[in-house]
XYZ file of C-alpha atoms in Angstrom:
544
model
C 73.706 140.439 62.849
C 74.186 137.638 65.437
C 71.328 136.835 67.741
C 71.431 137.575 71.441
C 71.079 134.746 73.922
C 67.778 135.105 75.751
C 68.968 133.017 78.709
C 72.115 134.913 79.577
C 71.532 138.361 78.221
C 75.045 138.284 76.660
C 75.786 138.859 73.002
C 77.036 135.647 71.355
C 79.990 137.616 70.008
C 81.451 137.627 73.533
C 81.294 133.828 73.954
C 84.771 133.070 72.611
C 86.218 135.607 75.044
C 84.639 134.041 78.123
C 86.886 131.700 80.116
C 85.651 128.081 80.061
C 86.343 128.008 83.772
C 83.908 130.836 84.550
C 80.287 130.525 83.500
C 77.402 132.945 83.624
C 76.287 131.661 87.055
C 79.523 132.968 88.536
C 81.182 129.595 89.149
C 84.966 129.532 89.604
C 87.031 126.425 88.904
C 89.788 125.372 91.246
C 92.170 122.521 90.543
C 95.519 120.980 91.406
C 98.629 121.127 89.240
C 98.125 117.696 87.674
C 94.617 118.554 86.502
C 95.722 121.956 85.216
C 98.559 120.374 83.234
C 96.218 117.758 81.795
C 93.362 120.087 80.843
C 95.017 123.340 79.859
C 98.822 123.521 79.879
C 99.850 120.232 78.298
C 101.414 117.296 80.112
C 104.615 117.072 78.090
C 104.947 119.794 75.496
C 107.932 121.759 74.242
C 108.346 123.581 77.578
C 108.598 120.352 79.572
C 110.885 118.728 76.994
C 113.346 121.619 77.027
C 113.252 121.931 80.813
C 113.634 118.164 81.275
C 116.690 117.887 79.007
C 118.450 120.896 80.521
C 117.827 119.795 84.109
C 118.727 116.152 83.496
C 122.169 117.124 82.211
C 123.073 117.365 85.895
C 122.962 113.556 86.037
C 126.055 113.421 83.835
C 127.832 115.614 86.387
C 126.928 113.159 89.142
C 128.274 110.305 87.020
C 131.588 112.143 86.559
C 132.128 112.754 90.271
C 130.971 109.264 91.287
C 132.622 106.960 88.765
C 135.901 108.883 88.470
C 137.139 106.709 91.346
C 137.217 103.665 89.065
C 139.982 105.264 87.010
C 141.696 107.451 89.614
C 141.983 104.650 92.188
C 142.713 101.685 89.912
C 145.827 99.606 90.336
C 147.880 100.011 87.135
C 150.044 97.348 85.548
C 153.658 97.022 86.652
C 156.873 95.692 85.144
C 160.348 94.722 86.237
C 163.229 97.125 85.766
C 166.458 95.752 84.322
C 168.524 98.423 86.119
C 167.925 96.784 89.473
C 168.913 93.284 88.592
C 166.044 92.244 86.366
C 164.741 88.771 86.978
C 167.083 88.142 89.912
C 165.303 90.780 91.993
C 161.928 90.819 90.226
C 160.115 87.891 88.672
C 157.806 88.709 85.788
C 155.756 85.678 86.862
C 154.859 87.277 90.182
C 151.124 87.939 90.613
C 151.592 91.039 92.781
C 154.358 93.442 93.734
C 154.128 92.362 97.372
C 157.443 90.918 98.490
C 159.415 92.278 95.549
C 162.566 94.279 96.195
C 161.814 98.021 96.152
C 163.193 99.605 92.992
C 163.186 96.311 91.078
C 159.833 97.135 89.490
C 157.905 100.180 88.294
C 154.342 101.205 87.493
C 153.372 101.256 83.832
C 152.413 104.850 83.093
C 154.374 106.270 86.007
C 153.477 107.014 89.609
C 151.048 109.774 88.616
C 148.738 107.424 86.756
C 146.623 106.683 89.854
C 146.417 107.276 93.585
C 147.450 103.662 94.103
C 150.702 104.191 92.229
C 151.501 107.581 93.770
C 150.899 106.655 97.405
C 151.702 102.931 97.266
C 148.188 101.700 98.137
C 149.026 98.037 97.654
C 149.610 95.014 99.858
C 149.040 96.094 103.466
C 147.814 99.533 102.352
C 145.252 98.244 99.841
C 142.368 98.719 102.242
C 142.781 102.480 101.810
C 141.458 102.232 98.247
C 138.150 100.805 99.437
C 138.137 103.221 102.357
C 138.406 106.279 100.087
C 135.576 104.978 97.929
C 133.389 104.244 100.945
C 134.128 107.697 102.400
C 132.848 109.282 99.184
C 129.557 107.400 99.449
C 129.327 108.295 103.139
C 129.487 111.932 102.064
C 126.748 111.232 99.515
C 124.607 109.772 102.290
C 124.910 112.932 104.367
C 124.445 115.260 101.419
C 121.369 113.440 100.116
C 119.574 113.943 103.414
C 120.613 117.570 103.907
C 119.988 118.764 100.361
C 116.804 116.720 100.149
C 115.506 118.723 103.119
C 116.842 122.063 101.855
C 115.247 121.614 98.440
C 111.882 120.948 100.097
C 112.277 124.024 102.314
C 113.482 127.564 101.697
C 116.296 126.812 99.218
C 114.085 125.134 96.637
C 114.929 122.609 93.942
C 116.780 125.022 91.636
C 118.607 126.743 94.489
C 119.832 123.420 95.885
C 120.987 122.261 92.451
C 122.940 125.491 92.038
C 124.668 125.106 95.405
C 125.707 121.477 94.853
C 127.170 122.289 91.433
C 129.261 125.090 92.921
C 130.528 122.788 95.682
C 131.273 119.979 93.222
C 133.438 122.288 91.134
C 135.391 123.554 94.136
C 135.898 120.197 95.878
C 136.650 118.344 92.638
C 139.416 120.748 91.636
C 140.858 120.811 95.155
C 141.026 117.001 95.104
C 143.509 117.247 92.232
C 145.828 119.218 94.547
C 145.791 116.659 97.383
C 149.282 116.425 98.914
C 148.611 113.067 100.550
C 146.143 110.237 101.011
C 144.240 111.559 104.046
C 143.697 114.968 102.462
C 142.478 113.122 99.388
C 140.045 111.062 101.473
C 138.711 114.200 103.189
C 138.116 115.962 99.874
C 136.394 112.876 98.494
C 134.110 112.998 101.534
C 133.266 116.636 100.786
C 132.761 115.907 97.089
C 130.409 113.095 98.033
C 128.504 115.477 100.291
C 127.707 117.790 97.380
C 127.266 115.006 94.819
C 124.628 113.344 97.005
C 122.208 116.190 96.308
C 122.671 116.433 92.538
C 120.539 113.516 91.370
C 117.707 114.082 93.832
C 117.354 117.783 93.043
C 117.662 117.234 89.283
C 115.163 114.365 89.200
C 112.445 116.114 91.182
C 112.949 119.446 89.419
C 112.779 117.757 86.005
C 109.667 115.630 86.654
C 107.411 117.780 88.842
C 106.221 120.078 85.996
C 105.282 117.030 83.863
C 101.725 115.683 83.719
C 100.762 112.420 85.475
C 100.455 110.241 82.351
C 103.898 111.261 81.037
C 105.802 111.604 84.300
C 106.808 107.972 84.652
C 108.296 107.606 81.195
C 110.080 110.949 81.442
C 111.448 110.109 84.881
C 112.905 106.853 83.635
C 114.534 108.656 80.721
C 116.577 110.853 83.076
C 118.953 107.970 83.768
C 120.134 107.974 80.171
C 122.056 111.074 81.170
C 123.774 109.260 84.062
C 124.802 106.319 81.875
C 125.802 108.707 79.121
C 127.961 110.537 81.643
C 129.734 107.279 82.549
C 130.370 106.535 78.866
C 131.766 110.048 78.325
C 133.895 109.716 81.462
C 135.550 106.582 80.083
C 136.652 108.658 77.076
C 137.853 111.523 79.285
C 139.813 109.080 81.451
C 141.378 107.542 78.359
C 142.650 110.983 77.308
C 143.760 112.173 80.772
C 145.853 109.318 82.171
C 147.054 111.354 85.175
C 144.609 111.054 88.068
C 145.135 114.714 89.023
C 144.389 115.951 85.494
C 141.373 113.627 85.417
C 139.846 115.200 88.521
C 140.166 118.682 87.015
C 138.752 117.528 83.664
C 135.764 115.844 85.345
C 135.042 118.924 87.514
C 135.081 121.611 84.809
C 131.680 120.498 83.364
C 130.022 121.483 86.664
C 131.011 125.127 86.275
C 129.980 125.050 82.614
C 126.565 123.742 83.715
C 126.252 126.616 86.175
C 127.064 129.253 83.570
C 125.260 127.902 80.510
C 122.347 125.767 81.755
C 121.133 126.866 85.211
C 119.977 130.323 83.980
C 117.510 128.605 81.614
C 116.007 126.273 84.237
C 112.801 127.208 86.118
C 111.889 126.451 89.715
C 109.216 123.796 90.283
C 105.612 125.090 90.284
C 104.798 122.539 92.987
C 107.465 123.979 95.262
C 106.061 127.469 94.675
C 102.588 126.214 95.560
C 103.470 124.449 98.819
C 105.602 127.430 99.874
C 102.629 129.756 99.494
C 104.019 131.494 96.396
C 100.789 131.109 94.445
C 101.464 134.066 92.138
C 104.790 132.556 91.093
C 103.185 129.154 90.502
C 100.365 130.619 88.391
C 102.799 132.738 86.375
C 104.871 129.660 85.598
C 101.781 127.654 84.630
C 100.803 130.425 82.192
C 104.311 130.257 80.703
C 104.091 126.479 80.315
C 100.723 126.732 78.575
C 101.879 129.513 76.256
C 105.116 127.744 75.302
C 103.139 124.559 74.571
C 100.772 126.462 72.269
C 97.885 126.413 74.743
C 96.063 129.010 76.841
C 95.371 128.928 80.567
C 91.937 130.495 81.243
C 91.852 133.509 83.537
C 89.187 131.984 85.795
C 91.207 128.906 86.763
C 92.663 128.927 90.278
C 95.530 126.739 91.480
C 95.141 125.058 94.869
C 96.755 122.316 96.931
C 95.302 118.834 96.660
C 93.895 118.882 100.213
C 91.528 121.647 99.047
C 90.376 120.070 95.796
C 86.950 119.442 97.237
C 86.343 123.154 96.673
C 86.830 122.845 92.929
C 83.404 124.172 92.002
C 81.642 126.890 93.983
C 78.574 128.973 93.291
C 78.196 132.720 93.290
C 76.857 132.853 96.855
C 80.088 131.325 98.163
C 82.338 133.142 95.731
C 82.935 136.238 97.836
C 83.868 134.190 100.904
C 86.413 132.175 98.987
C 87.846 135.275 97.348
C 88.372 136.768 100.794
C 90.063 133.565 101.954
C 92.303 133.536 98.889
C 93.250 137.184 99.352
C 94.121 136.543 102.984
C 96.170 133.486 102.013
C 98.080 135.449 99.395
C 98.776 138.262 101.853
C 100.126 135.834 104.424
C 101.772 133.588 101.818
C 101.058 130.657 104.108
C 103.643 127.898 103.791
C 102.637 124.228 103.755
C 105.623 122.215 104.902
C 106.530 118.756 106.085
C 109.426 116.756 107.468
C 110.609 113.194 107.857
C 108.935 113.136 111.267
C 105.612 113.719 109.501
C 106.399 110.799 107.200
C 107.188 108.540 110.156
C 104.122 109.645 112.127
C 101.717 108.961 109.280
C 100.546 105.326 109.032
C 100.222 105.758 105.269
C 103.824 106.806 104.610
C 105.747 105.238 107.508
C 105.871 101.733 106.064
C 106.623 103.079 102.615
C 109.663 104.943 103.905
C 111.222 101.904 105.588
C 110.488 99.596 102.661
C 111.860 101.955 100.012
C 114.958 102.541 102.128
C 115.593 98.795 102.395
C 114.954 98.141 98.695
C 117.141 101.040 97.601
C 119.908 99.820 99.922
C 119.885 96.322 98.428
C 119.642 97.648 94.878
C 122.601 99.937 95.502
C 124.810 97.083 96.728
C 124.152 95.246 93.471
C 124.491 98.244 91.130
C 127.631 99.795 92.567
C 129.087 96.384 93.316
C 128.764 95.275 89.692
C 130.077 98.656 88.499
C 133.184 98.500 90.695
C 133.687 94.795 90.053
C 135.011 95.535 86.540
C 138.480 95.780 88.101
C 138.287 92.031 88.813
C 137.442 90.994 85.249
C 141.060 91.278 84.070
C 140.237 92.959 80.769
C 140.549 96.503 79.413
C 139.264 98.840 82.130
C 138.131 101.651 79.834
C 136.275 99.224 77.566
C 134.627 97.468 80.506
C 133.267 100.708 81.938
C 132.023 101.754 78.505
C 130.250 98.422 77.927
C 128.582 98.554 81.340
C 127.332 102.072 80.628
C 125.983 101.029 77.241
C 124.306 97.983 78.784
C 122.265 100.235 81.079
C 120.648 102.217 78.267
C 118.513 99.418 76.733
C 117.260 98.667 80.253
C 116.014 102.241 80.574
C 114.236 102.043 77.214
C 112.604 98.705 78.036
C 111.407 99.740 81.481
C 110.035 102.988 80.032
C 108.035 101.020 77.453
C 106.682 98.566 80.020
C 106.183 101.010 82.893
C 102.602 102.012 82.117
C 101.641 98.544 80.911
C 102.703 96.436 83.871
C 102.987 99.082 86.583
C 105.785 100.107 88.921
C 105.550 97.250 91.393
C 105.649 94.178 89.083
C 108.379 95.729 86.944
C 110.543 96.495 89.979
C 110.247 92.899 91.199
C 110.952 91.525 87.723
C 114.089 93.578 87.099
C 115.501 92.796 90.544
C 115.067 89.074 90.082
C 116.339 89.213 86.488
C 119.581 90.722 87.744
C 119.700 88.220 90.605
C 119.530 85.251 88.242
C 122.541 86.383 86.216
C 124.497 87.347 89.318
C 123.895 83.849 90.665
C 125.062 82.366 87.351
C 128.191 84.531 87.529
C 128.981 83.158 90.980
C 129.088 79.631 89.546
C 131.515 80.475 86.730
C 135.267 80.360 87.299
C 137.343 83.329 86.201
C 139.887 81.711 83.873
C 140.240 81.035 80.161
C 137.162 81.498 78.013
C 134.994 81.425 81.158
C 136.136 85.005 81.827
C 133.964 86.060 78.907
C 130.994 84.165 80.336
C 131.414 85.842 83.713
C 131.743 89.230 82.005
C 128.501 88.590 80.100
C 126.770 87.627 83.353
C 127.958 90.900 84.848
C 126.654 92.892 81.870
C 123.214 91.228 82.091
C 123.254 91.821 85.826
C 123.949 95.524 85.219
C 121.169 95.534 82.615
C 118.590 94.295 85.129
C 119.679 96.322 88.140
C 119.965 99.519 86.075
C 116.315 99.067 85.165
C 115.476 98.673 88.861
C 117.514 101.696 89.870
C 115.723 103.690 87.214
C 112.295 102.532 88.384
C 112.963 103.186 92.059
C 113.373 106.924 91.600
C 109.992 107.412 89.941
C 108.362 104.781 92.180
C 109.691 106.348 95.398
C 108.798 109.864 94.226
C 105.195 108.810 93.591
C 104.829 107.196 97.014
C 105.231 110.506 98.891
C 103.589 113.976 98.673
C 105.319 117.132 97.419
C 105.974 118.635 100.854
C 108.215 115.709 101.829
C 109.084 114.187 98.445
C 112.705 115.314 98.322
C 113.190 114.548 102.019
C 111.828 111.039 101.487
C 113.963 110.549 98.386
C 116.963 111.808 100.334
C 116.299 109.385 103.172
C 115.865 106.498 100.735
C 119.103 107.508 99.039
C 120.844 107.616 102.420
C 119.955 104.036 103.237
C 120.116 103.153 99.600
C 122.454 104.555 97.163
C 124.910 105.592 99.782
C 124.878 103.011 102.573
C 124.657 100.253 99.976
C 127.451 101.895 98.022
C 129.567 102.125 101.180
C 129.275 98.367 101.561
C 129.790 97.523 97.869
C 133.590 98.132 97.701
C 134.161 95.732 100.600
C 132.060 93.071 98.849
C 134.124 93.490 95.674
C 137.337 92.950 97.681
C 136.185 89.387 98.483
C 137.041 88.362 94.926
C 136.177 85.170 93.117
C 132.505 84.198 92.914
C 131.548 85.556 96.330
C 130.668 89.095 95.125
C 128.308 87.700 92.503
C 126.655 85.452 95.091
C 126.186 88.388 97.481
C 124.673 90.502 94.700
C 122.265 87.700 93.798
C 121.066 87.440 97.400
C 120.512 91.197 97.652
C 118.465 91.241 94.438
C 116.274 88.367 95.615
C 115.565 89.947 99.012
C 114.879 93.326 97.400
C 112.224 91.770 95.175
C 110.527 90.174 98.171
C 110.382 93.532 99.976
C 108.722 95.164 96.957
C 105.664 92.925 97.345
C 104.641 95.016 100.366
C 104.554 98.369 98.511
C 101.363 99.703 96.857
C 101.071 100.233 93.113
C 101.181 103.901 92.022
C 100.294 103.529 88.329
C 97.616 106.100 87.371
C 97.300 107.237 90.979
C 97.364 110.976 91.883
C 100.644 112.701 92.757
C 99.698 114.248 96.103
C 101.005 117.585 97.359
C 100.361 117.429 101.133
C 100.270 114.871 103.941
C 96.550 115.535 104.389
C 96.019 115.003 100.682
C 97.730 111.619 100.566
C 96.050 110.361 103.742
C 92.607 111.414 102.536
C 93.203 110.085 99.051
C 94.491 106.698 100.223
C 91.635 106.272 102.683
C 89.091 107.109 99.980
C 90.783 104.673 97.593
C 90.693 101.846 100.140
C 87.013 102.461 100.810
C 86.323 102.438 97.091
C 88.199 99.160 96.622
C 86.438 97.520 99.571
């Protein structure tokens, strides 16, 4: 028969049943989500893998609604019509249709092949093509800020993702019914508004349940879905040559995502925690541990990071803390934050302005190079496919190097790598075999800037606490992905080597700005403003 412990008075047979977090002295262990994931639940097990893949599929939807403009708004080839006098009224040597006799030429593929062909957006009306594209990104700018705030507040990450997918389906299908250009531009604005919230909500929802040592690599991997969406879109566009049919075909996946994927996605445990829904957060953490083949001890308590100093308490204090916890659960106190809190805090204020500037410059380069394929005078569908494929090795490389070199050096390196090839592209003339050289420069430029774009999401997310993370990401995306994207079409219109030169300058300046950001490699992912301020102050004192 087993012996009885003389110190504790407990039979040894009960030892395996006692929670490691609760000892015989009555101590209770409290910890944040990162520590709980690391010690008990698993940082990246089957639960996180399944949840990450399902949530990240939303990135493909964003790619569909964003890059569809390349195909829907392209200027198709044209040819002379013999019925109207042939060469006497239309010269096949003409570079554009401007000045040609109406009716002496026709669009290859018919007037329904693109918005340009249907509404005559050429010559003096050509500016409307860039305007419609800029209006879409303006909508993204507004939507990123609004849905970034809503996902941090009452709507949550999953709720916001659901809403934007519904809106994308509705606005995308309505765009296919546009009777004229201005209705089309308005619907593109509304589609941009909903699209602006897709990536932010999907990224944060996918990465927040992942442990700190795996979060960076997983976050970078989410962009495979965006590039994969672009590659798939090029195939869809090849099959649906009518721009109206293309808009319907690229919108249907959003409703399929709502019906087949959203029901299997969970809300973020961090959002539950900061909203005072501790029971929901703990229930989800138990599910994560169980699905990963682990067990979360009964004595472990989940707390916000500004209370982690209370992680170990003795029996004399236990009753007081239990009363406090019971009161907190009854009130379901909500810890919240806003962009004003970010601006007021000396720790986060500079980070917000710097990340906004860097994201803006990065966006000019990325979207500029993506839209610039129309100036390369080669097969449009193939060009878009090659650019999408060029992004994927960049994601793999940055994921491999992320934890070795850190976020900051890798961001600077990828920005300047892209800048070098953009500068080389500006020096190459676009004729003869040099077209291939310029195309290669563009592909290498996309390779570098895609790596930067990938890094900036995880880097920006780690610079801000949970209560304002989506709001900060939304603000960065406003100044970044959207304001930069608004400018990009007008840079592309310059033609020649000027776009490449502008992209090179943006990449260089973006790298210089990154020098002023702190490194976040192996640093805690804070939940509250108080947590990040206290943690950063303690870190500075430790370094000094």
